[in-house]
Tab-separated table of C-alpha atoms in Angstrom:
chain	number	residue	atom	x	y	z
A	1	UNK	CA	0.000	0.000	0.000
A	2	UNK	CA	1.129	3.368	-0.757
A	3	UNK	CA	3.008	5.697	1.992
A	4	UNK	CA	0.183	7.622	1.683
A	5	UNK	CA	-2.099	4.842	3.230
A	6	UNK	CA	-4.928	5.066	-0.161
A	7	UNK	CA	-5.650	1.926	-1.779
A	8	UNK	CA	-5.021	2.046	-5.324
A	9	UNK	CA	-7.125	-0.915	-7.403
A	10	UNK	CA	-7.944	-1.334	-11.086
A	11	UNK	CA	-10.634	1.839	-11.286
A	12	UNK	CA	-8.013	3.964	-9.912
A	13	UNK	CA	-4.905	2.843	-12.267
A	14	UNK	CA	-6.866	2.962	-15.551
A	15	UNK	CA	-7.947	6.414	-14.594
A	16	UNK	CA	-4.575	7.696	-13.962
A	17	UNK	CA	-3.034	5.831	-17.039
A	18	UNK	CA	-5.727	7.006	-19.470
A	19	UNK	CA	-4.846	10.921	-17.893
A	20	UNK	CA	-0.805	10.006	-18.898
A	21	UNK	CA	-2.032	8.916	-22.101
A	22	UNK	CA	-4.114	12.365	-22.939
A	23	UNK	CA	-1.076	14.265	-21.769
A	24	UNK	CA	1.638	11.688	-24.004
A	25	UNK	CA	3.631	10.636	-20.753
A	26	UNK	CA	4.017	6.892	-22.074
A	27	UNK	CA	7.127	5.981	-20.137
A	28	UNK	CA	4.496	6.886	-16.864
A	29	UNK	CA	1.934	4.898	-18.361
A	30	UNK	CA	3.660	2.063	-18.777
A	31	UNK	CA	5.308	2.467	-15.328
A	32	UNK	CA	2.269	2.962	-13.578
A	33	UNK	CA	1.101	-0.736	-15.592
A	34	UNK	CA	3.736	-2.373	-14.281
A	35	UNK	CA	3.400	-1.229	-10.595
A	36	UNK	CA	-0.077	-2.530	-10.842
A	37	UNK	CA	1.387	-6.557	-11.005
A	38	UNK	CA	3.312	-5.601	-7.456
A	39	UNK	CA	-0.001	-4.220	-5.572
A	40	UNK	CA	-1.923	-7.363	-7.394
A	41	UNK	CA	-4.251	-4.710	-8.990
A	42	UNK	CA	-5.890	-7.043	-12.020
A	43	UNK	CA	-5.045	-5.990	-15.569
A	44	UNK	CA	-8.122	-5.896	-17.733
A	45	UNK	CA	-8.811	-4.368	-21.190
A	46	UNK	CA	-9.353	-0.562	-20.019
A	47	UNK	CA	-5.689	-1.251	-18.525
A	48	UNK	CA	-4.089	-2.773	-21.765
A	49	UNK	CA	-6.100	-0.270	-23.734
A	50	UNK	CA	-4.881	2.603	-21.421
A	51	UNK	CA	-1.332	2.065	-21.999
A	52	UNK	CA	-1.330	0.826	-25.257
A	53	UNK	CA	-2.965	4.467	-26.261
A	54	UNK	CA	-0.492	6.115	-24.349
A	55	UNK	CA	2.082	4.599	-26.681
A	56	UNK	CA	0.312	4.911	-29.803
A	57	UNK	CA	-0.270	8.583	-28.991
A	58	UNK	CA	3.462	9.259	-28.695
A	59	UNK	CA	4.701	6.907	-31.542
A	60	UNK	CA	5.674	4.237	-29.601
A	61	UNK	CA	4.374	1.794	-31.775
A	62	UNK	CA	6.513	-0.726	-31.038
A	63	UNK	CA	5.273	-0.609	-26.953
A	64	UNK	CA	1.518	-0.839	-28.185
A	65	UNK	CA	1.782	-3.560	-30.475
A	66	UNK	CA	4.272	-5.537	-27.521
A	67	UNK	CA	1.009	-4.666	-24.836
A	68	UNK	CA	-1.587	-5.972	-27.857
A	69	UNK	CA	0.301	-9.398	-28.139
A	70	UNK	CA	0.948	-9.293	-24.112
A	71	UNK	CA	-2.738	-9.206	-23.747
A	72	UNK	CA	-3.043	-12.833	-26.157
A	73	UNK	CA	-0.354	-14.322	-23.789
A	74	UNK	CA	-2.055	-13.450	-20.776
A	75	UNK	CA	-5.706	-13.690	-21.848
A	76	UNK	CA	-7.035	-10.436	-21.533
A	77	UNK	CA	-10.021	-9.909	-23.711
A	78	UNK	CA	-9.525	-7.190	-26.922
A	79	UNK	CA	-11.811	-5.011	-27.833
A	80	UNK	CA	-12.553	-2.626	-30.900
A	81	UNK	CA	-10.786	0.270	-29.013
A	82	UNK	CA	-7.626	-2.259	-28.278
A	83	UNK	CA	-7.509	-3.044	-32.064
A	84	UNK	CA	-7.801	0.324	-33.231
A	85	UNK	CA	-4.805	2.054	-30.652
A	86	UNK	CA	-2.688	-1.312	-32.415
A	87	UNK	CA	-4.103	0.002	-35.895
A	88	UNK	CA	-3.523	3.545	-35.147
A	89	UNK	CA	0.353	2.666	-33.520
A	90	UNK	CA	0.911	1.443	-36.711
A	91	UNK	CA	0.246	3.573	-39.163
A	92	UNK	CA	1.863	6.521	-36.763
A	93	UNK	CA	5.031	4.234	-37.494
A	94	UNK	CA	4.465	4.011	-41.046
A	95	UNK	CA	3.688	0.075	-40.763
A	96	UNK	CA	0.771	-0.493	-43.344
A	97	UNK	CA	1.512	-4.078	-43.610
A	98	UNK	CA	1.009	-5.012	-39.847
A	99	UNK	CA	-1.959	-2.062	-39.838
A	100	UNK	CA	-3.902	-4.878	-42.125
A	101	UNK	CA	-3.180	-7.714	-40.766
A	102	UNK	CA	-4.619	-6.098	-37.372
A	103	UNK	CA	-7.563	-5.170	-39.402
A	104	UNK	CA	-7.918	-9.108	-40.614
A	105	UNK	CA	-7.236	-10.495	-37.307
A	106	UNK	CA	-9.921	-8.184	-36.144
A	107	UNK	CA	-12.630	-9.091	-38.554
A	108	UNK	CA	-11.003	-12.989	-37.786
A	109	UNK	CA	-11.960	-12.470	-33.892
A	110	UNK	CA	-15.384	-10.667	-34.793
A	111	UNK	CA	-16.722	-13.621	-36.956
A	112	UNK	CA	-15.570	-16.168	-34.291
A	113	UNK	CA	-17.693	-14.442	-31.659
A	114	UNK	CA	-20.361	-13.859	-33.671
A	115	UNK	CA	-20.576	-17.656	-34.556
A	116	UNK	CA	-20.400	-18.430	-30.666
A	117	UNK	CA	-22.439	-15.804	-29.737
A	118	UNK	CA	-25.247	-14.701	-31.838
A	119	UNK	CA	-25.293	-17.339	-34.581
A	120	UNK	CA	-26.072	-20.370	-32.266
A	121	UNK	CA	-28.793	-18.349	-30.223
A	122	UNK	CA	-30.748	-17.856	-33.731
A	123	UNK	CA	-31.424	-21.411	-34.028
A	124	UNK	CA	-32.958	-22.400	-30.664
């Protein structure tokens, strides 16, 4: 717990990342991300998606796209806003190739919901 005796959990980090994003502090973003595994304050999508636009909004493509393929590894659900700060990162880094194969991987992990999801609750 901090010196300052306040609890800090998930609502609290993703707040304060998504304020380092807005003002382009990355390297405190992902700082702030990483202090959240020593206070066992859970990672979930706002988090990845937090620090990921942090990155992308400074160029650091290379840190978004390494927090999009984190997420995979540790199962943390993506969302549309986690593919688009990956699709964004990209083209800020002039990487059109891997800016399309987000986009198909995207569509990829759209149809596979969709065909858990919605498609099997149509036919009961």
């Amino acid at each position: 717990m901090p010196a300052d005796g306040a609890k800090r959990d998930t609502i609290t980090y993703n707040a304060t990342t998504s304020a380092c994003a807005e003002g382009r502090q990355w390297q405190h973003a992902l700082e702030l991300f990483e202090n959240m595994r020593g206070e066992r304050a859970e990672q979930d999508t706002i988090t990845y998606n937090a620090a990921m636009s942090a990155c992308e909004k400074a160029g650091q493509w290379q840190q978004a796209l390494e927090l999009f393929e984190r997420m995979r590894a540790e199962r943390v659900e993506r969302d549309t806003i986690t593919y688009s700060a990956a699709i964004i990162a990209c083209e800020k880094g002039g990487r059109w190739q891997q800016a399309l194969e987000l986009l198909e991987r995207m569509w990829a992990d759209w149809l596979k919901t969709l065909s858990l999801t919605v498609l099997p609750s149509m036919f009961v």
